XYZ file of C-alpha atoms in Angstrom:
681
model
C 30.045 -17.739 4.419
C 32.011 -14.589 4.870
C 29.259 -12.197 4.584
C 27.926 -13.949 7.955
C 30.814 -13.565 10.226
C 30.434 -9.638 8.926
C 27.322 -9.400 10.649
C 27.604 -8.897 14.138
C 24.572 -9.740 15.520
C 25.235 -7.789 18.693
C 24.903 -4.486 16.571
C 21.030 -4.156 16.967
C 21.223 -3.492 20.515
C 22.805 -0.048 19.537
C 19.160 0.188 18.378
C 17.160 -1.390 21.105
C 19.050 -2.676 24.297
C 15.812 -5.172 25.148
C 16.801 -7.257 22.326
C 20.026 -8.680 23.920
C 18.477 -11.974 24.856
C 16.843 -12.401 21.550
C 20.438 -12.056 19.406
C 20.524 -15.771 18.760
C 17.148 -16.103 16.981
C 18.041 -12.673 14.928
C 21.192 -14.269 14.530
C 19.704 -17.833 12.945
C 17.314 -15.994 10.730
C 20.111 -14.019 9.338
C 22.168 -17.160 8.993
C 19.126 -18.457 7.002
C 19.018 -15.735 4.744
C 22.595 -16.068 4.077
C 22.180 -19.625 3.188
C 19.649 -18.477 0.655
C 21.431 -15.973 -0.352
C 24.690 -17.401 -1.456
C 23.014 -20.321 -3.157
C 21.151 -17.652 -5.539
C 24.669 -16.310 -5.608
C 26.419 -19.810 -6.214
C 23.859 -21.588 -8.733
C 21.705 -19.204 -10.185
C 23.900 -15.868 -10.778
C 22.703 -13.668 -7.859
C 20.018 -11.603 -7.876
C 20.297 -10.069 -11.294
C 19.761 -13.197 -12.787
C 16.790 -15.582 -10.276
C 14.415 -12.617 -10.161
C 14.458 -12.322 -14.261
C 12.645 -15.866 -13.996
C 10.124 -14.198 -16.335
C 13.218 -13.615 -19.609
C 12.738 -17.738 -19.187
C 9.213 -18.854 -17.724
C 6.152 -18.432 -19.163
C 6.199 -17.134 -22.824
C 9.380 -15.345 -24.402
C 9.548 -14.637 -27.928
C 13.116 -13.734 -29.910
C 13.107 -11.354 -32.966
C 12.825 -14.113 -34.992
C 9.369 -14.482 -33.948
C 10.040 -18.016 -32.425
C 8.037 -18.245 -28.862
C 9.605 -20.689 -26.310
C 7.186 -21.643 -23.422
C 8.431 -22.873 -20.310
C 6.274 -24.542 -17.355
C 7.088 -25.511 -13.905
C 4.921 -28.304 -13.086
C 6.690 -31.060 -11.561
C 3.738 -33.236 -10.524
C 2.742 -33.869 -14.497
C 3.735 -36.391 -16.459
C 2.475 -35.083 -19.816
C 2.334 -31.302 -20.669
C 0.433 -30.051 -24.114
C 0.291 -26.078 -25.286
C -3.485 -25.288 -26.305
C -5.444 -22.442 -27.780
C -6.655 -20.783 -30.367
C -3.315 -20.879 -32.668
C -3.856 -24.600 -32.290
C -7.346 -25.139 -32.513
C -7.160 -26.367 -28.719
C -5.671 -29.706 -30.119
C -4.450 -31.479 -27.074
C -1.547 -33.216 -29.211
C -0.142 -30.787 -31.787
C 2.188 -29.158 -29.231
C 3.555 -31.593 -26.273
C 6.200 -30.069 -24.306
C 9.469 -32.052 -22.844
C 10.573 -32.271 -19.333
C 13.780 -31.490 -17.588
C 15.107 -32.940 -14.516
C 13.974 -29.803 -12.721
C 10.014 -30.929 -12.951
C 10.135 -27.327 -16.021
C 8.669 -28.253 -19.005
C 9.570 -26.499 -22.163
C 8.443 -25.876 -26.033
C 9.602 -24.347 -28.882
C 7.314 -22.858 -31.363
C 9.168 -21.599 -34.877
C 7.561 -18.579 -36.600
C 5.270 -18.994 -38.764
C 7.319 -16.286 -41.304
C 10.281 -14.333 -40.247
C 8.980 -12.032 -37.367
C 5.483 -13.712 -37.478
C 4.527 -15.417 -34.435
C 2.849 -19.008 -34.262
C 0.490 -17.747 -31.701
C -1.805 -14.584 -32.768
C -1.104 -11.641 -30.230
C -4.426 -11.255 -27.353
C -5.085 -15.028 -28.530
C -6.668 -17.737 -25.801
C -3.967 -20.121 -24.469
C -3.657 -22.893 -22.198
C -1.644 -25.936 -21.144
C -3.101 -29.206 -20.620
C -1.460 -31.695 -18.401
C -2.123 -35.344 -17.218
C -1.279 -35.947 -13.735
C 0.077 -39.427 -12.229
C -3.568 -40.770 -11.993
C -4.174 -39.800 -15.907
C -6.292 -37.066 -14.967
C -6.473 -34.663 -17.424
C -6.089 -31.043 -15.928
C -5.788 -27.723 -18.037
C -4.344 -24.327 -16.383
C -3.612 -20.843 -17.450
C -0.036 -20.045 -17.871
C 1.636 -19.562 -13.860
C 3.687 -16.324 -15.463
C 0.768 -14.732 -17.944
C 0.984 -11.629 -18.703
C -2.738 -10.982 -19.444
C -5.904 -12.531 -18.738
C -9.563 -11.283 -19.191
C -12.598 -12.114 -17.761
C -16.277 -12.589 -19.587
C -18.894 -12.524 -16.426
C -21.579 -12.738 -19.212
C -19.979 -16.470 -19.716
C -18.185 -17.324 -17.043
C -16.390 -15.725 -13.733
C -13.242 -17.881 -14.485
C -10.443 -16.528 -16.591
C -8.922 -16.614 -19.884
C -5.110 -16.744 -20.356
C -4.286 -14.586 -23.370
C -0.717 -14.398 -25.180
C -0.054 -10.721 -24.656
C 2.048 -9.704 -27.899
C 1.662 -5.964 -29.074
C 3.661 -4.843 -31.991
C 6.422 -2.329 -31.543
C 4.553 0.055 -32.953
C 1.509 -0.784 -30.252
C 4.090 -1.612 -26.906
C 4.016 1.994 -24.786
C 7.296 3.356 -24.755
C 8.658 5.022 -22.168
C 9.358 8.502 -21.959
C 9.711 9.888 -18.411
C 12.323 8.655 -15.330
C 11.912 7.680 -12.266
C 11.649 10.498 -10.403
C 14.492 10.469 -7.416
C 13.379 8.514 -4.057
C 11.056 11.238 -2.180
C 12.323 12.907 0.744
C 9.640 11.499 2.864
C 6.726 10.261 1.281
C 2.927 11.344 1.003
C 0.957 8.515 -0.417
C -2.213 8.541 -1.934
C -3.544 5.508 -1.984
C -5.875 5.026 -4.654
C -7.622 2.113 -6.789
C -8.290 2.848 -10.340
C -11.760 0.853 -10.497
C -13.551 3.097 -8.329
C -11.860 6.176 -9.383
C -14.885 7.302 -11.695
C -17.725 8.955 -10.620
C -20.224 6.943 -13.007
C -21.960 3.247 -11.521
C -19.397 1.495 -13.106
C -15.651 0.132 -13.134
C -12.976 2.885 -14.105
C -9.900 2.780 -16.568
C -6.686 2.782 -16.487
C -6.907 5.801 -18.983
C -9.286 7.464 -16.936
C -7.241 7.733 -14.006
C -4.300 8.887 -16.053
C -6.465 11.699 -17.708
C -8.502 12.789 -14.495
C -7.242 11.596 -11.119
C -4.009 12.014 -11.670
C -4.019 15.489 -12.071
C -5.717 15.775 -8.961
C -3.425 14.010 -6.924
C -0.768 16.163 -8.222
C -2.844 19.136 -7.489
C -2.987 17.763 -3.848
C 0.804 18.156 -2.915
C 0.857 14.014 -3.312
C 4.341 12.491 -4.169
C 4.023 9.185 -3.918
C 0.722 7.127 -5.146
C -0.252 3.187 -4.063
C -1.854 1.272 -6.314
C -4.249 -0.996 -4.801
C -6.364 -4.122 -6.649
C -3.688 -4.225 -10.100
C -2.100 -7.967 -9.668
C -5.439 -9.888 -11.063
C -8.178 -11.354 -8.585
C -11.238 -13.032 -10.254
C -13.974 -11.102 -7.297
C -13.646 -7.855 -7.768
C -15.167 -7.489 -4.469
C -12.060 -8.648 -2.863
C -10.605 -5.334 -2.969
C -7.801 -7.342 -5.137
C -6.343 -9.276 -2.066
C -7.349 -12.893 -3.982
C -4.690 -13.059 -6.521
C -5.103 -15.091 -9.015
C -2.372 -14.487 -11.880
C 0.244 -13.043 -10.376
C 2.207 -11.501 -13.083
C -0.956 -9.822 -15.416
C -2.265 -6.368 -14.662
C -6.258 -6.573 -13.948
C -7.599 -6.372 -17.616
C -11.205 -4.926 -15.946
C -9.375 -1.309 -16.035
C -7.629 -1.532 -19.495
C -4.548 -2.840 -21.078
C -1.031 -3.545 -20.035
C -0.004 -0.731 -21.930
C -2.428 1.650 -20.472
C -1.095 0.950 -17.060
C 2.317 1.923 -18.606
C 1.283 5.232 -19.815
C -0.384 5.947 -16.176
C 2.632 5.109 -14.498
C 5.079 6.852 -17.245
C 2.474 9.771 -17.232
C 2.909 10.057 -12.938
C 6.648 10.178 -13.429
C 6.158 12.890 -15.735
C 4.328 14.689 -12.606
C 7.133 13.817 -10.121
C 4.702 11.303 -8.713
C 6.382 7.546 -7.352
C 4.616 4.898 -8.296
C 4.036 1.850 -5.721
C 1.845 -1.770 -5.918
C 0.024 -3.236 -3.575
C 1.805 -6.448 -3.561
C 0.093 -9.736 -2.300
C 2.846 -12.347 -1.468
C 1.056 -13.135 1.925
C -1.657 -15.473 0.265
C -3.500 -16.362 -2.981
C -6.734 -17.216 -4.489
C -7.481 -21.083 -4.150
C -8.961 -20.909 -7.643
C -7.619 -23.985 -9.564
C -8.911 -23.174 -12.928
C -7.439 -19.942 -13.204
C -5.186 -19.424 -10.213
C -2.009 -21.621 -8.882
C -3.793 -23.746 -6.371
C -3.085 -27.715 -7.192
C -1.454 -26.240 -10.741
C 0.284 -29.520 -11.479
C -2.252 -31.418 -9.686
C -0.455 -31.542 -6.664
C -1.510 -29.575 -3.365
C 2.255 -28.593 -2.455
C 3.324 -26.909 -5.834
C 3.125 -23.858 -5.095
C 1.720 -23.780 -1.254
C 2.456 -25.983 1.480
C 0.176 -28.814 1.376
C -2.386 -29.506 4.480
C -3.896 -27.234 6.769
C -0.036 -25.484 6.870
C -1.030 -23.885 2.938
C -4.466 -22.437 4.276
C -5.380 -19.773 5.520
C -8.866 -20.254 7.479
C -10.107 -16.587 7.987
C -8.835 -15.843 3.948
C -9.620 -18.622 2.540
C -7.202 -19.105 0.426
C -3.429 -20.672 -0.696
C -0.405 -19.861 1.878
C 3.172 -20.193 -0.181
C 6.108 -22.264 0.428
C 8.596 -20.029 1.365
C 11.056 -22.505 1.417
C 10.833 -23.567 -2.262
C 13.953 -22.589 -4.567
C 10.783 -21.949 -7.630
C 8.429 -20.735 -5.648
C 11.271 -17.746 -4.295
C 12.049 -17.293 -8.175
C 8.555 -16.802 -9.023
C 7.758 -14.070 -6.231
C 11.076 -12.387 -6.607
C 10.709 -11.890 -10.147
C 6.975 -10.936 -9.591
C 8.572 -8.021 -8.057
C 11.301 -7.712 -10.422
C 8.352 -7.761 -13.189
C 6.595 -4.814 -11.803
C 10.072 -2.948 -11.581
C 11.051 -3.596 -14.719
C 8.051 -4.064 -17.262
C 5.780 -1.485 -15.564
C 8.404 1.344 -14.051
C 6.844 1.265 -10.760
C 9.040 2.335 -7.905
C 8.188 0.069 -4.917
C 5.951 -2.301 -3.439
C 3.445 -1.932 -0.584
C 3.628 -5.553 1.290
C 0.051 -6.891 2.191
C -0.665 -9.151 5.122
C 2.865 -9.068 6.218
C 1.775 -9.934 9.803
C 0.189 -13.309 8.769
C 3.078 -14.014 6.576
C 5.688 -13.091 10.099
C 3.546 -15.913 12.504
C 2.668 -19.477 12.194
C -0.691 -17.692 13.705
C -1.232 -15.405 11.134
C -1.898 -12.948 13.751
C -5.429 -14.671 14.075
C -6.903 -14.533 17.723
C -3.431 -12.791 19.038
C -3.458 -9.590 20.470
C -0.178 -8.184 20.404
C 1.203 -6.977 23.950
C 4.713 -5.697 22.785
C 6.218 -8.447 24.639
C 9.419 -9.437 23.022
C 9.044 -13.092 23.115
C 5.989 -12.465 20.994
C 8.207 -11.666 18.050
C 11.081 -14.111 18.640
C 9.900 -17.748 20.085
C 8.014 -20.392 18.435
C 5.068 -18.210 16.885
C 7.794 -16.547 14.613
C 7.828 -17.968 11.335
C 10.964 -18.058 10.277
C 10.972 -19.146 6.639
C 8.286 -16.172 6.081
C 10.625 -13.497 7.732
C 13.590 -14.982 5.454
C 11.621 -14.333 2.392
C 10.591 -11.099 3.011
C 14.439 -10.632 4.051
C 15.412 -11.809 0.290
C 12.534 -9.588 -1.285
C 13.608 -6.629 0.790
C 17.622 -7.325 0.109
C 17.110 -8.020 -3.509
C 15.058 -4.760 -4.533
C 17.413 -2.866 -2.378
C 20.456 -3.955 -4.380
C 18.763 -3.773 -7.672
C 17.129 -0.683 -7.581
C 18.533 1.681 -4.641
C 15.667 4.332 -4.770
C 13.116 1.329 -4.273
C 10.646 1.682 -1.347
C 8.945 -0.928 0.561
C 6.341 -0.459 3.042
C 5.118 -3.124 5.314
C 1.743 -3.485 6.184
C 2.193 -4.385 10.270
C 0.193 -4.094 12.887
C 2.230 -6.529 15.561
C 4.978 -4.231 16.190
C 7.439 -6.232 15.030
C 11.464 -5.141 15.715
C 13.669 -4.491 13.101
C 10.689 -4.470 10.427
C 12.556 -1.689 9.143
C 15.662 -2.089 9.425
C 18.084 -3.225 6.617
C 19.008 -6.508 6.245
C 22.953 -6.352 6.245
C 21.995 -4.543 9.884
C 19.993 -7.876 10.724
C 16.583 -6.195 9.677
C 13.955 -7.139 7.678
C 14.572 -4.354 5.220
C 11.862 -2.678 4.709
C 12.219 0.780 4.561
C 8.685 2.236 6.361
C 5.498 0.534 8.096
C 2.175 1.217 8.812
C 0.782 2.889 11.679
C -1.809 0.631 12.140
C -2.799 1.840 15.514
C -3.735 5.825 14.505
C -6.654 4.938 12.456
C -8.113 1.915 15.197
C -7.643 4.725 17.594
C -9.681 7.506 15.774
C -12.632 5.256 15.277
C -12.721 4.278 18.479
C -12.744 7.545 19.757
C -15.389 8.500 17.524
C -17.508 5.853 17.952
C -17.056 5.353 22.004
C -16.257 8.868 23.708
C -17.509 12.143 23.989
C -15.394 14.965 22.772
C -14.540 15.900 26.281
C -13.599 12.128 27.353
C -11.022 12.419 24.399
C -7.743 12.002 26.441
C -4.806 14.146 24.882
C -2.100 12.470 26.713
C -3.252 8.971 25.013
C -3.648 10.665 21.290
C -0.038 11.659 21.887
C 1.200 8.434 22.735
C -0.765 6.544 19.829
C 0.769 8.834 17.468
C 4.439 9.259 18.734
C 4.676 5.512 19.974
C 7.232 4.139 17.290
C 10.087 2.333 17.669
C 13.408 4.263 17.412
C 15.007 4.011 14.248
C 12.221 2.690 11.970
C 10.526 4.653 9.813
C 6.339 5.063 10.227
C 3.807 6.003 7.509
C 0.917 7.554 9.694
C -2.738 8.313 8.592
C -5.806 8.944 10.211
C -7.833 6.685 7.384
C -6.934 3.821 4.738
C -9.565 1.725 2.371
C -9.616 -0.429 5.815
C -11.840 1.881 7.842
C -14.116 2.633 4.760
C -15.051 -1.013 4.004
C -18.860 -1.577 4.539
C -19.693 -2.049 7.961
C -17.478 0.619 8.889
C -17.444 4.370 7.451
C -15.059 7.356 6.746
C -14.064 9.614 9.172
C -16.449 12.492 8.006
C -19.176 9.893 7.632
C -18.640 9.345 11.549
C -18.214 13.085 12.223
C -21.692 14.700 10.292
C -23.622 11.343 9.316
C -27.177 12.323 7.342
C -26.142 15.874 7.915
C -23.540 15.432 5.150
C -26.804 14.846 3.027
C -28.649 18.091 3.688
C -26.454 20.491 5.341
C -22.794 20.510 3.215
C -24.152 23.413 0.717
C -22.622 26.903 1.432
C -26.109 27.623 0.890
C -27.759 26.102 3.880
C -27.075 27.034 7.485
C -23.500 26.089 9.157
C -25.297 23.624 11.869
C -23.095 22.614 14.711
C -22.583 19.277 13.933
C -20.870 20.380 10.324
C -18.847 22.771 12.280
C -17.969 19.821 14.605
C -17.336 17.633 11.712
C -15.421 20.243 9.075
C -12.965 21.424 12.342
C -12.261 18.062 13.967
C -11.542 16.690 9.998
C -9.120 18.898 9.724
C -7.581 19.348 12.468
C -7.225 14.899 12.851
C -5.555 15.105 9.573
C -2.564 17.705 10.192
C -2.332 16.493 14.027
C -1.674 12.654 12.358
C 0.410 14.247 9.120
C 2.760 16.161 11.361
C 3.215 14.481 14.379
C 2.320 10.364 13.695
C 5.475 9.352 11.103
C 8.221 10.216 8.554
C 5.439 9.298 5.714
C 1.709 10.198 5.597
C -0.804 8.175 3.581
C -4.743 9.248 2.513
C -7.036 7.036 0.675
C -8.865 8.468 -2.511
C -11.678 10.918 -1.667
C -10.805 11.288 2.234
C -8.891 13.934 1.020
C -12.394 16.316 0.596
C -14.489 13.613 3.212
C -15.709 11.347 1.184
C -18.965 10.115 2.605
C -20.323 7.110 3.691
C -18.484 3.843 3.004
C -16.927 1.918 0.487
C -18.828 -1.467 -0.836
C -18.212 -3.361 -4.414
C -20.289 -4.649 -6.298
C -22.000 -8.261 -5.046
C -24.733 -10.376 -4.713
C -25.327 -8.914 -1.149
C -26.224 -5.183 -2.948
C -27.692 -6.566 -5.801
C -24.042 -5.555 -7.689
C -24.473 -1.973 -7.107
C -21.755 0.420 -7.768
C -22.810 3.000 -5.386
C -19.777 2.860 -3.094
C -17.827 1.613 -5.533
C -17.251 4.975 -7.039
C -15.462 8.093 -5.808
C -18.412 11.406 -5.970
C -15.581 13.853 -7.462
C -18.661 16.377 -8.418
C -19.471 17.020 -4.983
C -15.517 18.289 -4.356
C -15.584 20.240 -7.486
C -18.774 21.914 -6.852
C -18.101 25.679 -5.390
C -21.134 25.489 -3.325
C -20.396 22.994 -1.589
C -18.243 22.119 1.550
C -16.388 19.351 0.949
C -13.801 21.830 -1.107
C -12.613 23.445 2.411
C -11.199 19.703 3.193
C -10.040 19.072 0.298
C -8.096 22.779 0.169
C -6.842 22.288 3.419
C -5.532 18.765 2.459
C -3.520 20.305 -0.224
C -2.240 23.497 1.645
C -1.126 20.944 4.716
C 0.882 19.028 1.760
C 2.695 22.174 0.100
C 3.588 23.012 3.741
C 5.376 20.114 4.267
C 6.991 20.149 1.109
C 8.017 23.662 2.190
C 9.172 22.970 5.695
C 10.196 19.225 5.625
C 8.574 18.299 8.828
C 7.788 14.277 7.698
C 12.017 14.011 7.455
C 12.939 15.802 10.497
C 13.374 14.083 13.953
C 10.586 13.403 15.818
C 8.681 16.283 17.545
C 8.976 17.468 20.912
C 5.839 17.203 22.710
C 5.791 20.239 25.138
C 1.682 20.317 26.145
C -0.744 17.440 26.235
C -3.292 19.390 28.925
C -6.378 16.964 29.682
C -9.140 19.625 30.450
C -7.652 22.513 28.446
C -7.595 19.538 25.598
C -4.667 21.414 24.174
C -1.264 19.537 22.677
C 1.339 21.690 21.468
C 4.599 20.409 19.896
C 7.585 21.669 18.090
C 8.595 20.246 14.902
C 11.138 21.119 12.039
C 11.591 24.870 13.268
C 7.471 25.092 13.254
C 5.158 25.091 16.524
C 1.908 23.008 16.345
C -1.131 24.234 18.607
C -4.370 22.071 18.528
C -7.059 23.151 20.903
C -9.800 20.648 20.562
C -11.718 21.782 23.363
C -15.810 21.415 22.469
C -16.603 24.697 23.951
C -13.696 26.739 25.279
C -11.578 29.410 23.413
C -8.396 30.760 25.008
C -6.803 33.926 25.014
C -3.310 34.680 25.456
C -2.626 30.860 26.022
C 0.739 30.397 26.765
C 2.499 27.985 24.897
C 6.451 26.879 25.760
C 8.874 26.837 22.413
C 12.506 26.159 22.345
C 13.739 28.546 20.070
C 13.571 32.370 20.511
C 12.292 35.013 18.067
C 9.414 36.368 16.223
C 6.634 33.936 14.848
C 3.729 34.262 13.070
C 0.729 32.063 11.973
C 1.358 30.150 8.770
C -1.590 27.868 8.447
C -4.720 27.776 10.511
C -7.734 25.831 10.036
C -9.942 28.726 10.409
C -9.351 30.412 7.563
C -12.561 31.297 5.696
C -11.078 29.582 2.331
C -10.531 26.096 5.118
C -14.601 26.472 6.107
C -13.402 28.571 9.039
C -14.369 31.199 11.149
C -11.682 33.640 10.971
C -11.560 33.908 14.211
C -7.726 33.310 13.760
C -5.999 34.331 10.289
C -2.696 33.923 8.953
C 0.101 36.670 9.890
C 0.447 38.349 12.945
C 3.155 38.743 14.950
C 4.147 37.101 17.993
C 7.701 37.059 20.211
C 8.794 35.351 22.801
C 9.837 35.776 26.043
C 12.649 34.165 27.458
C 11.421 32.451 30.530
C 11.167 28.251 31.205
C 7.536 27.290 30.204
C 6.497 23.264 29.776
C 10.084 22.249 29.584
C 10.845 25.027 26.761
C 13.304 27.738 26.791
C 10.742 30.316 25.771
C 7.374 31.353 25.661
C 4.649 32.930 23.586
C 0.692 33.620 23.822
C -1.713 33.335 21.325
C -5.130 33.016 20.843
C -6.968 29.604 20.058
C -10.180 28.935 19.519
C -12.375 26.107 20.460
C -11.469 23.349 17.696
C -8.830 25.112 16.102
C -5.475 24.454 15.172
C -2.549 27.253 14.193
C 0.968 26.601 12.810
C 3.387 29.175 13.624
C 6.745 29.776 12.195
C 9.619 32.547 11.439
């Protein structure tokens, strides 16, 4: 336990002195983490071996063609492997059980190098429970499952073992970890403009070049882990090691990731370890006939809002399964990291249900904290960062848990970034409930800058959450039905469209440059995608109308969507040049309620926003710390961005050495209504 002694819990006080009363709780959870880590080191050969459970469990093929299949099912009293290969004979291929509840069978090759189970043929495990009941399940570690909706919504397990010539061979190394992440959140299935499910191949050929041109350096892929209900957005997972077959084959997903790497783009997986689909026939629920194998039994093992099962993170084999799941996607598909879904639900025994987090520290370290789950997240982060130093992990947490993005070795939970979930909520509330002249500049700035010292945040104006049915995209909130009639350059620029285009650009630049150390955009929102997101389901007659991306409207040179698209690209490329996301937090010198003005400096640039709906200002005085000659390097008012060209790039703005708004110098600029400018030297 030497490593435990080396961690000084009081070191966290350097980050946040208010944590002092909670040092015992922080020390206790770190001790629990260390006990697990020590046990993994002592009995499992450390993270390296423990997280490679897929080399032992499930189907493993040797060069000779021999297949070894293992399955953890402690409650079962008898087990047989069945499938197309043995005409579903429930007696011919029995498995043997060891003292840890792991069943095993070895299938000799039919001929040298020829497996007894044909590639892509159907397989299952048939088991007898203590009551004598026969149950049949898809192997838990299966790497491919398919669904034929014409026959049944249930999935069928497939033995995936392509020949060497059919296996995808990676060509490109992983890109280095980005200095700062500019994330394009994407869903393969909706990435087509046609009324159907898009494919990995199409995403590789058509969507990756768009993302690259826009200047995003990271892609976050949603809904990859297999899920039976398309409309769940991938958040009801049944087969954790199977990449969704809706979009194509595992080899085609590998090609997608490799192609992205060739463009220098990092690829993150939206991983769902917070809960699992309750399906029995094709999921983990009641896998061996018991209620408590992978999950807690009773109400503790059920999420009442999500109608799903909750993992028992205190079980050794569950830890092997989940940690190996992370390693599998890093190793087999070359993902570069993870966005962990539902972290708030995991970290609290109440799962965040009916709880408003006030920021009071007892919320985080009192009896409401689920220490078992927090320790799992610590192990997951520590293992991945140990094995892959360039890995990126992001937490979806709305609670504001302290130390979430501090390394485990320093008493934290170990994530690299947290999502700033309050920011998109603020914009929706403003657009829904406030008139433009009611916008509070101070509150906007506070929401954008309110983040924990020393912990990195990913800011975003809107994600997939805001576009889901029942809500709508920011662009649609701003322009609504006029998007159907007045987004063409051949029609007059109406007041609603002019306002919508201006505010869409201003909001995104403000969030990008002030809101965090990373930035995220959901697919299509960069060009102001209209309407909302809704997957085919019974309630909409299984329509794909809103489960696709209308690329045609941004590609049409007569439509105004291209202005938003081009401004989004300009922001990303300017960030790459001036690196504000990796700079220290901005100094905000101005947030003027009456003038609706915001000004701040970050990374040597001066950002100025005029949100006033009617007032333009001539010779508006702006404080700036560094003296010299400034020029406008980006403005939302350029014609190429759908602006009025009242302000254009260039110009010369010389500082005056006199204190203004707490800065050593000032300069004066013309700043029109609903316009933003960036000045640089």
